XYZ file of C-alpha atoms in Angstrom:
626
model
C -9.773 6.723 1.177
C -6.177 7.266 0.126
C -3.434 8.522 2.385
C -1.830 11.839 1.468
C 1.239 10.230 -0.085
C -0.609 7.355 -1.766
C -2.877 9.759 -3.637
C 0.130 11.383 -5.296
C 1.949 8.104 -5.930
C -1.096 6.333 -7.409
C -1.669 8.902 -10.149
C 2.018 9.056 -11.068
C 2.265 5.272 -11.349
C -0.787 5.000 -13.566
C 0.368 7.808 -15.859
C 3.752 6.116 -16.159
C 2.049 2.782 -16.819
C 0.093 4.237 -19.706
C 2.920 6.027 -21.519
C 5.770 3.570 -20.915
C 6.103 0.455 -23.055
C 5.679 -2.901 -21.319
C 6.685 -6.287 -22.625
C 3.709 -8.445 -23.366
C 3.184 -10.945 -20.523
C 3.681 -14.577 -21.455
C 0.941 -17.173 -21.325
C -1.969 -14.738 -21.193
C -5.238 -15.789 -22.761
C -6.334 -12.984 -25.041
C -8.399 -12.481 -28.114
C -5.141 -11.547 -29.809
C -6.602 -8.266 -30.943
C -4.309 -5.273 -31.365
C -5.645 -2.113 -29.840
C -4.428 1.372 -30.608
C -5.325 4.769 -29.273
C -6.613 7.203 -31.849
C -8.397 10.505 -31.243
C -9.904 9.469 -27.946
C -11.146 6.116 -29.225
C -9.721 2.633 -28.775
C -9.664 0.889 -32.128
C -8.668 -2.651 -32.914
C -7.791 -5.070 -35.637
C -8.600 -8.769 -35.401
C -5.793 -11.310 -35.026
C -5.771 -15.084 -34.894
C -6.773 -16.770 -31.678
C -3.830 -18.087 -29.675
C -4.030 -21.890 -29.846
C -0.918 -22.628 -27.774
C -1.092 -25.112 -24.912
C -0.791 -22.391 -22.201
C -3.611 -20.452 -23.840
C -5.831 -23.543 -23.965
C -5.173 -24.157 -20.288
C -6.183 -20.591 -19.523
C -9.496 -21.044 -21.326
C -10.426 -23.818 -18.940
C -10.461 -21.379 -16.000
C -13.511 -19.518 -17.268
C -14.504 -16.640 -15.009
C -11.302 -16.780 -12.961
C -8.885 -15.663 -15.664
C -5.252 -16.240 -14.794
C -2.980 -13.300 -15.473
C 0.737 -14.030 -15.277
C 3.758 -12.196 -16.543
C 7.469 -11.587 -16.144
C 8.286 -11.875 -12.451
C 10.037 -8.971 -10.775
C 11.285 -11.187 -7.962
C 11.785 -14.952 -7.503
C 9.039 -15.018 -4.874
C 6.491 -14.653 -7.671
C 7.425 -18.009 -9.161
C 5.141 -19.715 -6.651
C 2.230 -17.344 -7.066
C -0.322 -16.445 -9.699
C -2.690 -13.532 -9.782
C -6.357 -14.212 -10.074
C -9.032 -11.767 -11.000
C -10.242 -10.910 -7.508
C -13.857 -10.106 -6.901
C -13.116 -9.129 -3.299
C -16.375 -8.789 -1.459
C -18.330 -9.032 -4.712
C -20.671 -11.954 -4.345
C -21.572 -13.848 -7.521
C -25.246 -13.113 -6.929
C -24.546 -9.382 -6.850
C -23.425 -9.243 -10.465
C -25.826 -8.317 -13.174
C -26.715 -11.610 -14.902
C -26.053 -9.968 -18.262
C -22.361 -9.788 -17.381
C -21.919 -13.476 -16.660
C -20.561 -14.342 -20.089
C -17.056 -15.714 -20.463
C -14.457 -12.931 -20.113
C -11.407 -12.444 -22.283
C -8.247 -10.832 -21.006
C -6.953 -7.842 -22.910
C -3.257 -7.655 -22.315
C -2.008 -4.752 -24.363
C -2.894 -1.644 -26.309
C -0.441 -1.150 -29.154
C -0.121 1.749 -31.563
C 0.599 1.735 -35.257
C 3.345 3.653 -36.971
C 5.766 3.841 -34.047
C 3.630 5.909 -31.682
C 3.917 5.461 -27.911
C 2.801 2.012 -26.812
C 0.131 1.617 -24.159
C -0.459 -1.191 -21.676
C -3.901 -1.633 -20.161
C -4.802 -5.003 -18.738
C -8.424 -5.885 -18.326
C -11.231 -8.310 -18.962
C -13.517 -7.651 -21.886
C -17.241 -7.931 -21.196
C -20.302 -7.056 -23.185
C -22.236 -3.967 -22.245
C -25.899 -4.815 -21.556
C -28.017 -3.781 -24.481
C -31.543 -2.478 -24.559
C -33.198 -5.788 -23.965
C -30.801 -7.540 -26.358
C -28.880 -10.669 -25.423
C -25.190 -10.310 -24.770
C -23.094 -9.907 -27.872
C -26.072 -9.120 -30.161
C -24.662 -6.886 -32.922
C -26.355 -3.840 -34.392
C -27.188 -4.293 -38.071
C -26.657 -1.489 -40.532
C -29.203 -0.567 -43.225
C -27.314 -2.567 -45.868
C -27.539 -5.760 -43.789
C -23.954 -5.715 -42.517
C -22.825 -5.651 -38.910
C -22.115 -2.215 -37.563
C -18.513 -2.781 -36.379
C -18.262 0.580 -34.680
C -21.365 -0.195 -32.644
C -19.965 -3.578 -31.601
C -16.677 -1.995 -30.556
C -18.388 0.691 -28.497
C -20.693 -1.908 -26.996
C -17.818 -3.531 -25.121
C -16.556 -2.650 -21.660
C -13.055 -3.292 -20.402
C -12.902 -4.566 -16.827
C -9.698 -3.240 -15.315
C -7.457 -5.725 -13.525
C -3.860 -5.807 -12.370
C -1.104 -6.495 -14.896
C 0.131 -9.620 -13.158
C 3.558 -9.429 -11.577
C 4.419 -6.276 -13.525
C 1.830 -3.999 -11.939
C 3.147 -1.999 -8.988
C -0.396 -0.922 -8.202
C -1.049 -4.442 -6.941
C -0.079 -4.489 -3.229
C 1.522 -7.917 -3.733
C 4.053 -6.266 -6.055
C 5.011 -3.354 -3.831
C 8.682 -3.263 -2.769
C 9.375 -5.484 0.222
C 10.480 -2.574 2.490
C 7.187 -0.812 1.806
C 5.135 -3.905 2.621
C 7.200 -4.494 5.751
C 6.518 -0.909 6.829
C 2.771 -1.424 6.272
C 2.856 -4.648 8.293
C 4.774 -2.920 11.094
C 2.166 -0.142 11.201
C -0.656 -2.685 11.361
C 1.188 -4.455 14.185
C 1.739 -1.200 16.086
C -1.962 -0.385 15.856
C -3.044 -3.859 16.983
C -0.485 -3.764 19.808
C -1.946 -0.448 20.983
C -5.458 -1.889 21.119
C -4.212 -4.900 23.114
C -1.978 -2.698 25.284
C -5.153 -1.161 26.695
C -6.379 -4.601 27.849
C -3.665 -4.949 30.495
C -2.265 -1.537 31.357
C -5.160 -0.448 33.623
C -5.781 -3.969 34.899
C -2.706 -3.630 37.150
C -3.438 -0.113 38.426
C -4.879 -0.313 41.949
C -4.266 2.792 44.042
C -6.112 4.710 46.768
C -7.409 6.995 44.002
C -8.929 4.098 42.047
C -10.509 2.713 45.210
C -11.999 6.139 45.857
C -13.385 6.286 42.295
C -15.029 2.845 42.541
C -15.974 3.196 46.195
C -14.532 -0.229 47.022
C -11.280 -2.118 47.302
C -12.808 -5.191 45.654
C -10.368 -6.370 42.989
C -13.116 -7.816 40.782
C -15.083 -4.549 40.668
C -12.010 -2.581 39.625
C -11.415 -4.934 36.688
C -14.898 -4.371 35.203
C -13.743 -1.575 32.806
C -11.025 -3.868 31.445
C -13.544 -6.704 31.082
C -15.974 -4.419 29.220
C -13.149 -3.208 26.994
C -12.436 -6.815 25.969
C -16.144 -7.450 25.376
C -16.265 -4.323 23.195
C -13.275 -5.552 21.202
C -15.057 -8.827 20.550
C -18.473 -7.444 19.626
C -17.243 -4.436 17.653
C -15.418 -6.550 15.114
C -18.673 -8.182 14.024
C -20.040 -4.815 12.897
C -16.906 -2.955 11.806
C -14.866 -5.601 9.970
C -17.421 -6.250 7.166
C -17.427 -2.560 6.268
C -13.771 -2.880 5.219
C -14.846 -5.465 2.641
C -17.137 -2.894 1.026
C -15.398 0.501 1.292
C -11.769 -0.548 1.835
C -9.391 -0.713 4.782
C -8.429 2.917 5.359
C -12.007 4.278 5.574
C -12.422 1.875 8.498
C -9.040 2.307 10.184
C -9.015 6.096 10.318
C -12.532 6.804 11.721
C -12.269 3.859 14.136
C -8.930 5.046 15.517
C -10.307 8.577 15.865
C -13.337 7.375 17.842
C -11.148 5.061 19.916
C -9.021 8.034 20.960
C -12.092 10.099 21.870
C -13.640 7.388 24.056
C -10.288 6.530 25.635
C -10.004 10.214 26.471
C -13.456 10.027 28.032
C -12.292 7.097 30.165
C -9.286 9.093 31.313
C -11.538 11.982 32.353
C -14.323 9.859 33.888
C -15.531 10.951 37.333
C -17.725 7.962 38.136
C -17.491 4.186 37.712
C -20.388 4.205 35.230
C -18.711 6.805 33.021
C -15.464 4.855 32.955
C -17.163 1.538 32.243
C -19.257 2.907 29.369
C -16.402 4.799 27.725
C -14.014 1.842 28.031
C -16.606 -0.448 26.470
C -17.127 1.952 23.548
C -13.366 2.414 23.161
C -13.095 -1.346 22.833
C -15.928 -1.422 20.296
C -14.153 0.989 17.946
C -10.712 -0.374 18.765
C -11.737 -3.744 17.355
C -11.270 -2.584 13.760
C -7.449 -2.752 13.702
C -7.485 -6.244 15.211
C -9.735 -7.845 12.598
C -8.948 -5.691 9.563
C -5.178 -5.990 10.010
C -5.272 -9.683 9.170
C -7.232 -8.889 6.012
C -4.643 -6.266 5.091
C -1.856 -8.828 5.488
C -3.689 -11.079 3.023
C -3.856 -8.056 0.693
C -0.110 -7.412 0.988
C 1.579 -10.800 1.003
C 1.395 -13.859 -1.231
C 0.450 -17.258 0.120
C 3.983 -18.407 0.832
C 5.119 -15.012 2.149
C 2.381 -15.019 4.767
C 4.258 -17.791 6.565
C 6.667 -15.012 7.589
C 4.247 -12.077 7.612
C 1.703 -13.477 10.086
C 4.300 -14.372 12.763
C 5.839 -10.929 12.383
C 2.435 -9.311 12.879
C 1.544 -11.567 15.817
C 4.857 -11.162 17.649
C 4.769 -7.373 17.373
C 1.092 -7.323 18.405
C 1.758 -9.422 21.506
C 4.354 -6.906 22.674
C 1.522 -4.517 23.592
C -0.382 -6.503 26.239
C 2.754 -8.171 27.642
C 4.793 -4.979 28.049
C 1.919 -2.734 29.209
C 1.753 -3.973 32.843
C 5.305 -2.762 33.510
C 4.726 0.956 32.748
C 1.230 0.642 34.232
C 2.556 -0.407 37.637
C 5.306 2.219 37.587
C 2.719 4.918 36.817
C 0.488 3.651 39.638
C 3.349 3.871 42.136
C 4.717 7.196 40.903
C 3.807 10.298 42.863
C 4.651 12.716 40.048
C 1.723 11.705 37.806
C -1.855 10.571 38.301
C -2.894 6.952 37.761
C -4.972 8.278 34.850
C -1.763 8.722 32.885
C -2.147 5.074 31.816
C -5.051 6.205 29.620
C -3.048 9.094 28.209
C -0.208 6.728 27.318
C -2.684 4.670 25.301
C -3.995 7.830 23.625
C -0.458 8.901 22.669
C 0.266 5.542 21.022
C -3.080 5.558 19.201
C -2.468 9.146 18.064
C 0.874 8.156 16.541
C -0.793 5.270 14.703
C -3.618 7.524 13.462
C -1.154 10.133 12.158
C 0.774 7.479 10.245
C -2.436 6.120 8.721
C -3.574 9.547 7.547
C -0.205 10.521 6.091
C 1.422 7.317 4.926
C -0.698 4.162 5.119
C -1.792 3.085 1.635
C -5.083 1.433 0.837
C -4.487 -2.284 0.251
C -7.897 -3.721 -0.649
C -7.685 -4.794 -4.301
C -11.309 -4.153 -5.398
C -11.041 -0.547 -4.202
C -7.641 -0.070 -5.868
C -9.068 -1.355 -9.143
C -11.996 1.035 -8.773
C -9.541 3.933 -8.440
C -7.541 2.628 -11.383
C -10.620 2.493 -13.602
C -11.578 6.065 -12.688
C -8.093 7.324 -13.489
C -8.029 5.424 -16.796
C -11.297 7.033 -17.820
C -9.843 10.422 -16.943
C -6.493 9.912 -18.671
C -7.772 8.269 -21.870
C -11.144 9.935 -22.218
C -12.614 6.477 -22.808
C -15.643 5.743 -20.583
C -15.535 1.976 -21.122
C -13.016 1.143 -18.401
C -14.779 -0.407 -15.420
C -13.691 -2.009 -12.164
C -15.345 -5.256 -10.985
C -17.136 -3.309 -8.246
C -18.865 -1.210 -10.904
C -20.681 -4.255 -12.287
C -23.004 -4.398 -9.317
C -26.715 -4.629 -9.862
C -27.503 -3.837 -6.215
C -27.252 -0.619 -4.261
C -24.392 0.262 -1.949
C -26.660 0.025 1.097
C -27.747 -3.470 0.147
C -24.133 -4.561 -0.310
C -23.283 -3.027 3.046
C -26.178 -4.819 4.735
C -25.109 -8.058 3.097
C -21.575 -7.573 4.403
C -22.800 -6.686 7.891
C -24.581 -9.973 8.455
C -21.763 -12.038 6.913
C -19.821 -12.526 10.214
C -22.992 -13.750 11.931
C -23.675 -16.079 8.998
C -20.136 -17.471 9.113
C -20.276 -17.873 12.876
C -23.576 -19.756 12.724
C -23.014 -21.956 9.671
C -19.305 -22.545 9.096
C -17.802 -25.573 10.888
C -14.266 -24.173 10.518
C -15.268 -20.938 12.249
C -17.000 -22.881 15.016
C -13.938 -25.068 15.635
C -11.446 -22.207 15.749
C -13.755 -19.977 17.757
C -14.007 -22.571 20.518
C -10.313 -23.473 20.255
C -8.971 -19.914 20.431
C -11.492 -18.993 23.117
C -10.129 -21.805 25.274
C -6.520 -20.743 24.606
C -7.152 -17.092 25.468
C -9.240 -17.950 28.532
C -6.170 -19.877 29.662
C -3.823 -16.994 28.816
C -5.806 -14.253 30.575
C -6.539 -16.430 33.603
C -2.867 -17.357 33.748
C -1.818 -13.694 33.635
C -4.491 -12.690 36.160
C -2.882 -15.107 38.620
C 0.432 -13.238 38.640
C -0.555 -11.269 41.728
C -1.333 -14.478 43.620
C 1.737 -16.294 42.304
C 4.420 -13.650 42.671
C 3.172 -11.269 45.354
C 1.520 -13.734 47.721
C 3.786 -16.758 47.253
C 7.149 -15.197 46.376
C 6.578 -11.843 48.128
C 7.305 -9.732 45.061
C 6.595 -6.011 44.972
C 4.101 -4.832 42.305
C 6.919 -3.469 40.126
C 8.737 -6.800 40.297
C 5.535 -8.671 39.460
C 5.033 -6.511 36.378
C 8.489 -7.485 35.142
C 7.510 -11.158 35.382
C 5.131 -10.567 32.447
C 8.211 -10.291 30.258
C 8.715 -14.043 30.632
C 5.690 -14.632 28.395
C 7.124 -12.110 25.928
C 10.415 -14.018 25.799
C 8.428 -17.138 24.912
C 6.667 -15.246 22.136
C 10.024 -14.356 20.603
C 11.240 -17.943 21.009
C 8.593 -19.002 18.490
C 10.418 -17.046 15.766
C 13.142 -19.693 15.107
C 10.423 -22.210 14.218
C 9.045 -19.984 11.445
C 11.749 -20.941 8.878
C 11.008 -24.611 9.547
C 7.295 -24.001 8.961
C 8.226 -22.027 5.843
C 10.235 -24.963 4.521
C 7.319 -27.345 5.057
C 4.811 -24.962 3.453
C 7.060 -24.411 0.435
C 7.483 -28.174 0.098
C 3.714 -28.708 0.093
C 3.066 -25.898 -2.387
C 5.710 -27.101 -4.839
C 4.472 -30.681 -4.514
C 0.932 -29.568 -5.351
C 2.184 -27.610 -8.350
C 4.190 -30.570 -9.616
C 0.928 -32.542 -9.528
C -0.838 -29.856 -11.555
C -2.798 -28.329 -8.650
C -2.564 -24.556 -8.214
C -4.649 -24.625 -5.046
C -2.833 -25.321 -1.755
C -4.994 -26.399 1.161
C -5.137 -24.095 4.218
C -4.086 -27.066 6.370
C -0.453 -26.367 5.491
C -0.787 -23.317 7.765
C -1.098 -25.532 10.852
C 2.535 -26.577 11.236
C 3.322 -23.900 13.828
C 0.289 -24.901 15.896
C 1.425 -28.508 15.823
C 4.861 -27.393 17.045
C 3.469 -25.266 19.882
C 0.210 -26.835 21.098
C 1.837 -29.360 23.504
C 3.703 -26.537 25.253
C 0.496 -25.023 26.687
C -0.676 -27.850 29.008
C 2.945 -28.592 29.974
C 3.459 -24.958 31.034
C 0.228 -24.890 33.057
C 0.926 -28.097 34.973
C 4.515 -26.972 35.488
C 3.533 -23.648 37.039
C 0.589 -25.065 38.972
C 2.626 -27.625 40.880
C 5.917 -25.749 41.314
C 4.584 -22.425 42.616
C 5.697 -22.801 46.210
C 7.919 -20.704 48.461
C 10.383 -23.604 48.655
C 10.889 -23.671 44.862
C 12.842 -20.974 43.031
C 10.883 -18.164 41.430
C 12.631 -19.011 38.173
C 10.440 -22.090 37.870
C 7.151 -20.186 37.251
C 9.034 -17.699 35.086
C 10.334 -20.592 32.976
C 6.837 -22.012 32.613
C 5.558 -18.610 31.459
C 8.206 -18.626 28.709
C 6.918 -21.995 27.509
C 3.310 -20.775 27.628
C 4.142 -17.678 25.564
C 5.781 -19.855 22.928
C 2.789 -22.202 22.714
C 0.124 -19.485 22.595
C 1.957 -17.566 19.863
C 2.310 -20.671 17.681
C -1.375 -21.570 18.034
C -2.540 -17.983 17.493
C -0.494 -17.496 14.311
C -1.523 -20.795 12.740
C -5.197 -20.349 13.616
C -5.431 -16.841 12.178
C -3.468 -17.828 9.086
C -5.674 -20.881 8.543
C -8.921 -18.904 8.806
C -7.582 -16.060 6.643
C -6.445 -18.544 3.995
C -9.703 -20.509 4.038
C -11.864 -17.355 3.746
C -9.344 -15.002 2.138
C -11.843 -12.809 0.242
C -13.788 -12.417 3.492
C -10.854 -12.731 5.902
C -11.912 -9.739 8.001
C -15.452 -11.060 8.491
C -14.253 -14.586 9.266
C -11.704 -13.371 11.810
C -14.288 -11.052 13.361
C -16.475 -14.092 13.990
C -13.532 -15.944 15.553
C -12.460 -12.940 17.598
C -15.896 -12.253 19.067
C -16.178 -15.238 21.402
C -12.424 -15.257 22.092
C -12.344 -11.722 23.477
C -15.760 -11.782 25.132
C -14.845 -14.935 27.043
C -11.467 -13.403 27.931
C -13.282 -10.364 29.307
C -15.452 -12.587 31.473
C -12.373 -14.418 32.782
C -10.694 -11.151 33.751
C -13.631 -10.614 36.104
C -13.878 -14.143 37.547
C -10.235 -15.257 37.602
C -9.336 -13.650 40.943
C -12.205 -15.410 42.792
C -11.105 -18.675 41.120
C -7.583 -18.366 42.493
C -8.982 -17.446 45.901
C -11.430 -20.370 46.066
C -9.513 -23.137 44.265
C -5.964 -22.094 44.980
C -3.128 -21.639 42.499
C -2.369 -25.330 41.971
C -5.924 -26.479 41.243
C -6.840 -23.425 39.144
C -3.862 -24.007 36.858
C -4.518 -27.757 36.861
C -8.067 -27.068 35.673
C -6.695 -24.866 32.894
C -4.117 -27.516 32.018
C -6.885 -30.096 31.712
C -8.799 -27.824 29.317
C -5.628 -27.306 27.264
C -5.094 -31.072 27.126
C -8.621 -31.639 25.813
C -7.985 -29.168 22.970
C -4.437 -30.374 22.295
C -5.390 -32.662 19.332
C -7.248 -29.910 17.411
C -4.425 -28.801 15.042
C -3.390 -32.404 14.358
C -6.959 -33.500 13.625
C -7.568 -30.514 11.349
C -4.331 -31.108 9.485
C -5.562 -34.617 8.728
C -9.320 -34.107 8.370
C -9.537 -30.392 7.512
C -10.322 -30.971 3.812
C -13.351 -33.035 4.794
C -14.535 -30.286 7.170
C -14.147 -27.686 4.435
C -16.296 -29.757 2.088
C -19.179 -29.046 4.460
C -18.574 -25.321 4.047
C -20.440 -22.983 1.735
C -17.800 -20.237 1.760
C -14.419 -21.953 2.210
C -13.054 -23.529 -0.988
C -12.199 -27.208 -1.138
C -9.818 -29.040 -3.449
C -12.638 -29.922 -5.808
C -13.432 -26.280 -6.489
């Protein structure tokens, strides 16, 4: 599903790509065959095989053919393009197409006609029971060359660093705008987790028939549970049909169910609609990370993920402030908190429909192949997705159970699921204690308490100065690997931010737990919340980046598995945190959380050291040997 503007831009770019001459990319393994366009047919003349050292190195890569070319920007010097299968599992290919591919890098004309540039991988078309590459013999005993030529398919790929259809090669402002839109959408989904959690008025008590704090938080808890469970079912679809066909319907349904929550006349109606809103709102949270992998190269994601995370965290940390002001305002109903969420989601949906481009490479290549067939009249151009030997429904079913498979069998997913669940249990329990800490101990008004949430937000922004340091370390590791002849960089280099921030979490919890007293300045708990925000942001960014890098072709499914337990457990803690503070007291509740944070403190350091060994146990995450 293309946005309105992308549909126009995509066709123009491809038409320009076909009729404008391109320089031949360097170091591309080809059959050195010149192709020219003549009366609707692609003809060729044989040339000598390239025996240069770069070409020989390319042959060693087999199915994963490297395609490199003149870089448009220095950032590409640390990146290579690989033929991406996306969600295409090796078992889903027709066995007849498993022969060694050859990259076709150019289509040239004879006699000074307009040059063409079509990059692809040449594969044999399956014959009628014949082995791959079996020629047709003419009556005189010679090989029918025309039959052989027509018996070949051209698998369309990106033209390395020259191809502006590849999302990695889009202009930086455009990719930044896409990342900002993804962040806005994720922030809106998380905004809804806290904005109604602070709204307690006579009208809400009348709706629920009680003034029990825990009962009134049930819709928020169910919303978080919906966010966690929904990702398991929605995220895999984006790895089959693309990102936009998931974003747009999910946002539309989110708005409808959020509207139902705003109009609910009974507790049951509000609980059900909030849970379903969370279910469909999960798509932007898990698919956004996959889109960032689509948009940014490995080294650029060191900047892109923190940008996405910081902007996303603005939603839940800012939302309590307008929520409390709406609750105390007499001019509007408390239900306006739901309409504020709907307005933000409506803005995001409009931008997706009009402007947001599709970023998933297998789908883009599918569109490119269709347009090439239309523009050239040659039916042999095929995208990797078109080499499937299974039906769409089977591929969809396969994708749907992938998050459950990853969750049950992948040690990396298990580790990060437990780790992030513990961190977010701490965060939501910490935030749920603001009423006890600021209103009961420091005698704040609700509006003043809502402003205290901004301390965590300040800490989130304080993590930004550490990103360049992490970038420097990641670049150092990547260049060191390349100097040693290794193109693959281990995901463990993504853990530097977590190692910087993990110690801040237990320190902040113990600090707040044992300094929250009327005799100690209110700036002490506010300062500890700044430190907590910094630590949580660092751990969150590194964890998501690590999982996305380890399972990049299935990043959405992997992150859906991680997100499920994290958000479900957070939803449970929203319900039980208030009784914890009441029974244990502020000091011992936060001490308990600090103890949990201390137990998990070594995780990023241990994974940085032993992560490669853990990944060797994995079936889906690549290791250095692969």
